[in-house]
PDB file of C-alpha atoms in Angstrom:
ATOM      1  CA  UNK A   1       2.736 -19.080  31.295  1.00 83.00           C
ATOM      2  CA  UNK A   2       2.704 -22.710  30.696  1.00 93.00           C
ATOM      3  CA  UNK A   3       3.220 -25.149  33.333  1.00 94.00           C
ATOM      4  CA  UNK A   4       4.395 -28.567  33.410  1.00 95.00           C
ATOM      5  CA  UNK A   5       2.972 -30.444  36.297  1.00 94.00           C
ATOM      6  CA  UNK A   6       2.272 -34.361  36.128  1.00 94.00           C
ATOM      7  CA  UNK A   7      -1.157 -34.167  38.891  1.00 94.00           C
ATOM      8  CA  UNK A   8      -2.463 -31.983  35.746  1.00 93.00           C
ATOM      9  CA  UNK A   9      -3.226 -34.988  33.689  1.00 92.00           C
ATOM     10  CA  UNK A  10      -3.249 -33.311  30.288  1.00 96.00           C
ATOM     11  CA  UNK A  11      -3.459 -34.961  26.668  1.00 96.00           C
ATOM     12  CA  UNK A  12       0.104 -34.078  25.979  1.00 98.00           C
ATOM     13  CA  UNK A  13       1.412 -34.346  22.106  1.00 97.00           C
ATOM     14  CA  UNK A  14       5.496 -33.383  21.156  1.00 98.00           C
ATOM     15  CA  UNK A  15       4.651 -32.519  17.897  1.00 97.00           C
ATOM     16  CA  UNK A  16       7.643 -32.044  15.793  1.00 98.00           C
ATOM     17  CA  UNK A  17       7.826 -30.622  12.266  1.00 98.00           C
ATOM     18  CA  UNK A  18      10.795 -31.345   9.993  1.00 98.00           C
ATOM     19  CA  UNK A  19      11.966 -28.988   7.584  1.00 98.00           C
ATOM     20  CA  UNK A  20      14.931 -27.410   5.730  1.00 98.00           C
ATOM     21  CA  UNK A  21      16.543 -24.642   7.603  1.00 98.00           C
ATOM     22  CA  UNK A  22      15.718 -21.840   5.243  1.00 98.00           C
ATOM     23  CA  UNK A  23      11.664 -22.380   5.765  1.00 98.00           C
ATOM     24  CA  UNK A  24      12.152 -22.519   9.535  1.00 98.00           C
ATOM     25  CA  UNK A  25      11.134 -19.212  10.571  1.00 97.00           C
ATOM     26  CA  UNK A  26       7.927 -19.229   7.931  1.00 97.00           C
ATOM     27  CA  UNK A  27       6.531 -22.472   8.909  1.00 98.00           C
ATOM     28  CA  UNK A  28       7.011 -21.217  12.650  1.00 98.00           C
ATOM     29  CA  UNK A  29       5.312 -18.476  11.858  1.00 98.00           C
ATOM     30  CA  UNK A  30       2.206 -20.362   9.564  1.00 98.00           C
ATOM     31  CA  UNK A  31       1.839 -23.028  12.632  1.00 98.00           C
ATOM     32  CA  UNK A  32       2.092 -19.832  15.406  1.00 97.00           C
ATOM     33  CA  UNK A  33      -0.209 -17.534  12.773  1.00 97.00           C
ATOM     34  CA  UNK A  34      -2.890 -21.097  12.732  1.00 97.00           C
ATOM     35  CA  UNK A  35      -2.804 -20.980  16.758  1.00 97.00           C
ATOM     36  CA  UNK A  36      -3.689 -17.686  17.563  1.00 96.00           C
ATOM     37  CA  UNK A  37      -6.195 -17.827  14.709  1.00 95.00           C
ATOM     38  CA  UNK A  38      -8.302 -21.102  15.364  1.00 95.00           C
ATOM     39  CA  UNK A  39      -6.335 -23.815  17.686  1.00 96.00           C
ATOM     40  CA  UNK A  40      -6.191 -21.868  20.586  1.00 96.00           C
ATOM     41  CA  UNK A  41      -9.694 -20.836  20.411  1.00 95.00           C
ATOM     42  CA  UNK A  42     -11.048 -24.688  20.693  1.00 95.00           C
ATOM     43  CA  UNK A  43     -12.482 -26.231  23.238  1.00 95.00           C
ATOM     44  CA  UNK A  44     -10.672 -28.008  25.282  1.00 96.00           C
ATOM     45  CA  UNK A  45      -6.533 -25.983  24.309  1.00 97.00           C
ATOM     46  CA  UNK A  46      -4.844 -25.558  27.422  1.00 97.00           C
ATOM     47  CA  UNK A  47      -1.561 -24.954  25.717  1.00 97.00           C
ATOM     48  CA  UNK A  48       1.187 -24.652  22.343  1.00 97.00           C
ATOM     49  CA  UNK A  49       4.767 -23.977  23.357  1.00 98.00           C
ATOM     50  CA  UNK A  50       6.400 -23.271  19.869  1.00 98.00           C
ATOM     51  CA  UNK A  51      10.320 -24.553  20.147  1.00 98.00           C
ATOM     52  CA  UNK A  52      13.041 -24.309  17.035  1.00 98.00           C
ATOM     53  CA  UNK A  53      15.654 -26.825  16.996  1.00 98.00           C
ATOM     54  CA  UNK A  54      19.199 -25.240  17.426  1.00 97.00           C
ATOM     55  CA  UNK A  55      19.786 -26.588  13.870  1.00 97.00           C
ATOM     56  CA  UNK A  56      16.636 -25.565  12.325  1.00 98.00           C
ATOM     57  CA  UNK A  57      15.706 -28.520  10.968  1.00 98.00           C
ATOM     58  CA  UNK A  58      12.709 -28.946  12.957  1.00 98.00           C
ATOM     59  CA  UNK A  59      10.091 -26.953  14.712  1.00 98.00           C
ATOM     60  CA  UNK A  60       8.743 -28.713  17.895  1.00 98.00           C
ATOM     61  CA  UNK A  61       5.762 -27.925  19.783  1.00 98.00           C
ATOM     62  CA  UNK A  62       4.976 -28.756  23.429  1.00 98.00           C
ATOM     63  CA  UNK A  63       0.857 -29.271  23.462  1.00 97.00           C
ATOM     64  CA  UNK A  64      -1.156 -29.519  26.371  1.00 97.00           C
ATOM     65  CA  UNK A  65      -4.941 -30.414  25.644  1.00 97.00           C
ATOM     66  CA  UNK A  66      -7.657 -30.440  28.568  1.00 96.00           C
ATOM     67  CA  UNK A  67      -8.359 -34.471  26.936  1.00 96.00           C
ATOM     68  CA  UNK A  68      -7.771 -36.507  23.867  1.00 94.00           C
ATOM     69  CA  UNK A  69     -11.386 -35.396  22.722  1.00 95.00           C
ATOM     70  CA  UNK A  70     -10.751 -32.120  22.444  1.00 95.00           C
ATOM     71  CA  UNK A  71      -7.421 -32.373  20.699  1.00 93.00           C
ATOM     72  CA  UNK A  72      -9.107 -34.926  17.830  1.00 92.00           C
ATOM     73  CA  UNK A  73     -12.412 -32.879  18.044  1.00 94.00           C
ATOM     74  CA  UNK A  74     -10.178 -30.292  16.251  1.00 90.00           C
ATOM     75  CA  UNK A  75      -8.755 -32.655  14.034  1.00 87.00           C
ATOM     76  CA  UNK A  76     -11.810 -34.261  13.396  1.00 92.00           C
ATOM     77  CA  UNK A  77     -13.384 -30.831  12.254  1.00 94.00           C
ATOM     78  CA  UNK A  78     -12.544 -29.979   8.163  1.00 94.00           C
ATOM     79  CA  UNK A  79     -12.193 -26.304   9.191  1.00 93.00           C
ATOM     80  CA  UNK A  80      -9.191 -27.489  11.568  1.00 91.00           C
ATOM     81  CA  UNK A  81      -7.951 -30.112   8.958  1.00 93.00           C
ATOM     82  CA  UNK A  82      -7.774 -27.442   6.182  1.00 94.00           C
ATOM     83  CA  UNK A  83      -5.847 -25.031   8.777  1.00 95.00           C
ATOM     84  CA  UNK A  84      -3.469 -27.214   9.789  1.00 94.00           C
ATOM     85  CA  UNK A  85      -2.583 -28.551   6.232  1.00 94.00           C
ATOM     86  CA  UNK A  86      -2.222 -25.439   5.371  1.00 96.00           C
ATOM     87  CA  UNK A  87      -0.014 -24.297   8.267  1.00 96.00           C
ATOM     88  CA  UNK A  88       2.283 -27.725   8.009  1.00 96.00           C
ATOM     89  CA  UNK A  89       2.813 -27.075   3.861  1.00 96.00           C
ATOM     90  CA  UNK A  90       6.332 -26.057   4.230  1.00 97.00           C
ATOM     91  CA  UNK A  91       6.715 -29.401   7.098  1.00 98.00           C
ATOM     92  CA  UNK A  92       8.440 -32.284   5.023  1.00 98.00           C
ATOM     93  CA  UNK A  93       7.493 -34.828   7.841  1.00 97.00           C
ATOM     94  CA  UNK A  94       5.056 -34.410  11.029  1.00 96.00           C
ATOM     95  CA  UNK A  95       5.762 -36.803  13.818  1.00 96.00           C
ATOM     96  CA  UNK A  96       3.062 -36.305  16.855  1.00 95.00           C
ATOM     97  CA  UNK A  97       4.357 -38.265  20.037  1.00 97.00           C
ATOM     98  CA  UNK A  98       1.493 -38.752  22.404  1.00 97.00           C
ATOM     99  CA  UNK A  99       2.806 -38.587  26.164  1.00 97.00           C
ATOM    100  CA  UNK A 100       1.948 -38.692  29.663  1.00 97.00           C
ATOM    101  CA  UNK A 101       4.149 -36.539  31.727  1.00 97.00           C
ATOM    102  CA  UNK A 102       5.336 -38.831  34.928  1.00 97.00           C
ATOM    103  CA  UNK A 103       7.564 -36.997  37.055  1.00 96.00           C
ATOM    104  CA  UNK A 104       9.146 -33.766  37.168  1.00 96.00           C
ATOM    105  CA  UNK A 105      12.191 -32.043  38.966  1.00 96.00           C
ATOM    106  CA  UNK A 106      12.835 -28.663  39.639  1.00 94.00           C
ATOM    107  CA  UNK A 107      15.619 -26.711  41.261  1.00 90.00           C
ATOM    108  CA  UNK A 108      13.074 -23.468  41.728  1.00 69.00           C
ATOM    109  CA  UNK A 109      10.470 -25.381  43.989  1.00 51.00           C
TER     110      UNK A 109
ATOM    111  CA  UNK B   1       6.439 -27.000  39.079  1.00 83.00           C
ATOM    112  CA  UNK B   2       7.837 -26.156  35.713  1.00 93.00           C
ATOM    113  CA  UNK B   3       7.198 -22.870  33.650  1.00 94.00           C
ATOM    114  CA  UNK B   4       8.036 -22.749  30.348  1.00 95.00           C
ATOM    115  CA  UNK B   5       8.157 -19.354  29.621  1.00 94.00           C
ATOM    116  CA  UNK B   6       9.972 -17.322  26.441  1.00 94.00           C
ATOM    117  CA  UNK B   7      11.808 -14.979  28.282  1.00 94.00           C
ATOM    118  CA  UNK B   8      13.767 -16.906  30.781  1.00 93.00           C
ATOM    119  CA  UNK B   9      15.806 -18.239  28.036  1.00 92.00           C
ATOM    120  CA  UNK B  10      17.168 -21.057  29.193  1.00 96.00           C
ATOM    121  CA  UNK B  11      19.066 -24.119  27.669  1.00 96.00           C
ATOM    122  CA  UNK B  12      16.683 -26.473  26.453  1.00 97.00           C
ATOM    123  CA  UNK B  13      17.275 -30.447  25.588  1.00 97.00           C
ATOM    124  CA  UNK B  14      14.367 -32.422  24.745  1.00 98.00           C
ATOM    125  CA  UNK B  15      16.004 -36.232  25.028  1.00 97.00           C
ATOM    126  CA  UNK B  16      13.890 -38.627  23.257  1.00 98.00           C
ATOM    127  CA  UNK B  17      15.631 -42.258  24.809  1.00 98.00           C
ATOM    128  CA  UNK B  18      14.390 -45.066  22.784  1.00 98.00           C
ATOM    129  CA  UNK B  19      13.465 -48.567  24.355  1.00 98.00           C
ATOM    130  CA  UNK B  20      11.864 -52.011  23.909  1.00 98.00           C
ATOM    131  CA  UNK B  21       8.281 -51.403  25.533  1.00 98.00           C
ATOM    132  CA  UNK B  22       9.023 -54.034  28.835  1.00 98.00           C
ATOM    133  CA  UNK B  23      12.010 -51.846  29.695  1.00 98.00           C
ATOM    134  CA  UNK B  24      10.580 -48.572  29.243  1.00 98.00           C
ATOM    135  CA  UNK B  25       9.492 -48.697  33.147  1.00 97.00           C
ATOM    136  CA  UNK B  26      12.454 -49.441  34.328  1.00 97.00           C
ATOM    137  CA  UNK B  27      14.339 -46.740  31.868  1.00 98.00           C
ATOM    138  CA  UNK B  28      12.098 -44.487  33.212  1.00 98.00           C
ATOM    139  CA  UNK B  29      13.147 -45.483  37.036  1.00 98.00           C
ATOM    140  CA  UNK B  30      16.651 -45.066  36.173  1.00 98.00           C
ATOM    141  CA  UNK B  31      16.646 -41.705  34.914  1.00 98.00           C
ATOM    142  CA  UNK B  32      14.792 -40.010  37.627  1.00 97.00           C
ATOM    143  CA  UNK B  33      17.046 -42.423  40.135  1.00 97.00           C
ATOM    144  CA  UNK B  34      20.161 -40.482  38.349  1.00 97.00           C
ATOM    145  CA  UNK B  35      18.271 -37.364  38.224  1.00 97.00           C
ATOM    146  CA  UNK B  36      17.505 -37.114  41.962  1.00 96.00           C
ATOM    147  CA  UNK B  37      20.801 -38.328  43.020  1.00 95.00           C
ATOM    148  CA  UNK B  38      22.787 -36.661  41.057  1.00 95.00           C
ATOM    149  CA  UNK B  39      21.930 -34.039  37.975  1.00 96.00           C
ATOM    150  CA  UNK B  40      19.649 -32.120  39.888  1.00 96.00           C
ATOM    151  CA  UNK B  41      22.396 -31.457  42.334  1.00 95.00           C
ATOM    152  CA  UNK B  42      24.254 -29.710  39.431  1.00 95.00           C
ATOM    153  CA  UNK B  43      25.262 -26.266  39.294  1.00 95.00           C
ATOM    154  CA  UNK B  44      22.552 -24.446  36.774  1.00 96.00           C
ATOM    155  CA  UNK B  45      20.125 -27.253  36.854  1.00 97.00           C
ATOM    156  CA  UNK B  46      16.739 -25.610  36.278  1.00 97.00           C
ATOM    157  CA  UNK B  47      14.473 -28.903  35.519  1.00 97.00           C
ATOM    158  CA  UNK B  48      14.080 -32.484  34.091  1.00 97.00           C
ATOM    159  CA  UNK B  49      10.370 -33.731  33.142  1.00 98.00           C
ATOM    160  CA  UNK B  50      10.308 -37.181  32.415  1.00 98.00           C
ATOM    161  CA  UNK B  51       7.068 -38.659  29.835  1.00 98.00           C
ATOM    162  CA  UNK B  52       7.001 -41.955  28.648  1.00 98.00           C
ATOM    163  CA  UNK B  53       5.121 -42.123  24.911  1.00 98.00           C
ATOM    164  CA  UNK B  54       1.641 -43.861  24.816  1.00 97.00           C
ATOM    165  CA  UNK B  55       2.825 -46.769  23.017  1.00 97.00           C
ATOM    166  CA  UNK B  56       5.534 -46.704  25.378  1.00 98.00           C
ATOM    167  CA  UNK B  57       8.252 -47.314  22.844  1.00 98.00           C
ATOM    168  CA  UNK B  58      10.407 -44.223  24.406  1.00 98.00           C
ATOM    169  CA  UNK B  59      11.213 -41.459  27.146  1.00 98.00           C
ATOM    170  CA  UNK B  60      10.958 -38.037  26.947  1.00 98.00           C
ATOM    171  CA  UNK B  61      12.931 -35.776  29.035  1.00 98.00           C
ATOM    172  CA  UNK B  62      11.843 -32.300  28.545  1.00 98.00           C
ATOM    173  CA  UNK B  63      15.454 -30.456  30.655  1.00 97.00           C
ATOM    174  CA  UNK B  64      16.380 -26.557  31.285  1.00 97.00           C
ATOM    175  CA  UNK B  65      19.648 -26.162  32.015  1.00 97.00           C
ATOM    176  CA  UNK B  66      20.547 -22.135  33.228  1.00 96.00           C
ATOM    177  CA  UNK B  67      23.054 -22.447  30.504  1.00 96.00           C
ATOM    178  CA  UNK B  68      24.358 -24.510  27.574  1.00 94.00           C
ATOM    179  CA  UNK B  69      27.871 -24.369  29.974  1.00 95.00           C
ATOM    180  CA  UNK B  70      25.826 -25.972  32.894  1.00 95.00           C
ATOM    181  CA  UNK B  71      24.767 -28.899  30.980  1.00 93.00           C
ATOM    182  CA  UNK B  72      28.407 -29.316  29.178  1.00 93.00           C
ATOM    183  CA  UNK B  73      29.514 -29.440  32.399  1.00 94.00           C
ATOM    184  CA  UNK B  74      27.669 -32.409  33.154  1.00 90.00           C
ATOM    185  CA  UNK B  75      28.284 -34.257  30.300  1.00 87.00           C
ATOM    186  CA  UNK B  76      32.281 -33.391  30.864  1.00 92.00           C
ATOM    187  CA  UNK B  77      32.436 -34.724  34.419  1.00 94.00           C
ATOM    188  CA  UNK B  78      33.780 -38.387  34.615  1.00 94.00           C
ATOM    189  CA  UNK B  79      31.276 -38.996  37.093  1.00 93.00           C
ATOM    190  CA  UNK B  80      28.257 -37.100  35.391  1.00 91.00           C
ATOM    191  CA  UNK B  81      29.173 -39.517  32.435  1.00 93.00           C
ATOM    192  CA  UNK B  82      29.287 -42.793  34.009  1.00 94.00           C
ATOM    193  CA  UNK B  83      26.065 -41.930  35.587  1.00 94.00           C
ATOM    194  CA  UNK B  84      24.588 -41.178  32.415  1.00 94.00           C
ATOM    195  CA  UNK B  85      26.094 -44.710  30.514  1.00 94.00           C
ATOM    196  CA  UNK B  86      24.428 -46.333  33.528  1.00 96.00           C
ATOM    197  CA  UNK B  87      21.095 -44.611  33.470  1.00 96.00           C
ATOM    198  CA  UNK B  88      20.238 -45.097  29.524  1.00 96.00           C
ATOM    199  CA  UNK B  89      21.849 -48.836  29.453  1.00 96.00           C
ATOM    200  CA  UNK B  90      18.416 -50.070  28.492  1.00 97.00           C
ATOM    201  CA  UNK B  91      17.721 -47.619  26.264  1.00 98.00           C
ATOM    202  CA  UNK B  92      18.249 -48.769  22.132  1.00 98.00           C
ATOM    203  CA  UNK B  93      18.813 -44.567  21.227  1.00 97.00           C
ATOM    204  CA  UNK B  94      19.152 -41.332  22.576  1.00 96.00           C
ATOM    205  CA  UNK B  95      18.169 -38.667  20.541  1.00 96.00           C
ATOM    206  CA  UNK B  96      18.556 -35.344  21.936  1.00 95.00           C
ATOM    207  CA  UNK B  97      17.267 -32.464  20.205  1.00 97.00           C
ATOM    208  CA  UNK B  98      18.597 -28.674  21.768  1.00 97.00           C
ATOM    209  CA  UNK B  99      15.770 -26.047  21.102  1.00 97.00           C
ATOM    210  CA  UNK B 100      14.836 -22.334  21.850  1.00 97.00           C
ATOM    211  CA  UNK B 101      11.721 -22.006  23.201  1.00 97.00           C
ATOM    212  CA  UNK B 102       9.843 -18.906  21.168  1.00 97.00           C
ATOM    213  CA  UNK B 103       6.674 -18.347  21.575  1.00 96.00           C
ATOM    214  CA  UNK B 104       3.653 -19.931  23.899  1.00 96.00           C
ATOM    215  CA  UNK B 105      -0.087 -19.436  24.015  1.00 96.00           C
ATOM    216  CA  UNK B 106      -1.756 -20.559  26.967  1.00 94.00           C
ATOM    217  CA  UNK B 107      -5.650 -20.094  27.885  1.00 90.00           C
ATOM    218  CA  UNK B 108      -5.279 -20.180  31.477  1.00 69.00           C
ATOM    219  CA  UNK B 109      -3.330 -17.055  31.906  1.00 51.00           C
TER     220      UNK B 109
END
């Protein structure tokens, strides 16, 4: 289970993935298909939370990275870069958002 | 703490608020000023997790409602709505995006 906690510190990215509605459910399954395969395996993953929009024009993914080095070691590496094109062929925009999380809420304590 | 976790399938918003960089700190103080006065006192409120991006040109609020009827219900209320106009007055956009979460991989179990 992932966990959202703001004393964790992570590398956080919102990743989101445009697309048209009727190559949702593939590219979801290419990007989860690339995680189980190779991303999850690198140094450094902590987490990939896989979200579709209620539209399904965009599939969104929550990633929590131990640093920044290990997320761009994997980007860095031509084995990752060649997955991840792959994975993102049926993506008609990428748009990464690099956060920090600040503060959280929660009703469950 | 926050889970995110498949199979509690909750109602998920992720608000992206868009803002000048010199008001994104005080953005950010508003929402969680609204959030612990007031939404998190809501009936079905699971969560709000505020980030602010890197190049600090917006706020993320990751929120899990119990319901999609527990957020409405909010965003109905007079009161939940003037809070709201209040809270993102700095902000330039508000973009939210409502997603299922699907499927997570996490290496710490």
């Amino acid at each position: 289970m992932t966990s959202l906690d703001p004393t964790e510190k992570y590398f956080l990215v919102i990743n989101t993935f445009n697309v048209e509605p009727e190559h949702a459910d593939h590219l979801l399954k290419d990007l989860i298909d690339l995680t189980e395969k190779d991303v999850s395996k690198r140094p450094g993953f902590v987490s990939a939370n896989f979200h579709i929009a209620a539209d399904r024009t965009a599939v969104i993914n929550y990633a929590q990275w131990r640093s920044k080095g290990d997320a761009d070691a994997m980007l860095d590496d031509p084995e990752g870069q060649a997955g991840m094109r792959q994975a993102t062929a049926r993506a008609t925009k990428v748009s990464p958002v690099f956060v920090d999380l600040i503060w959280t809420s929660t009703a469950l304590g």
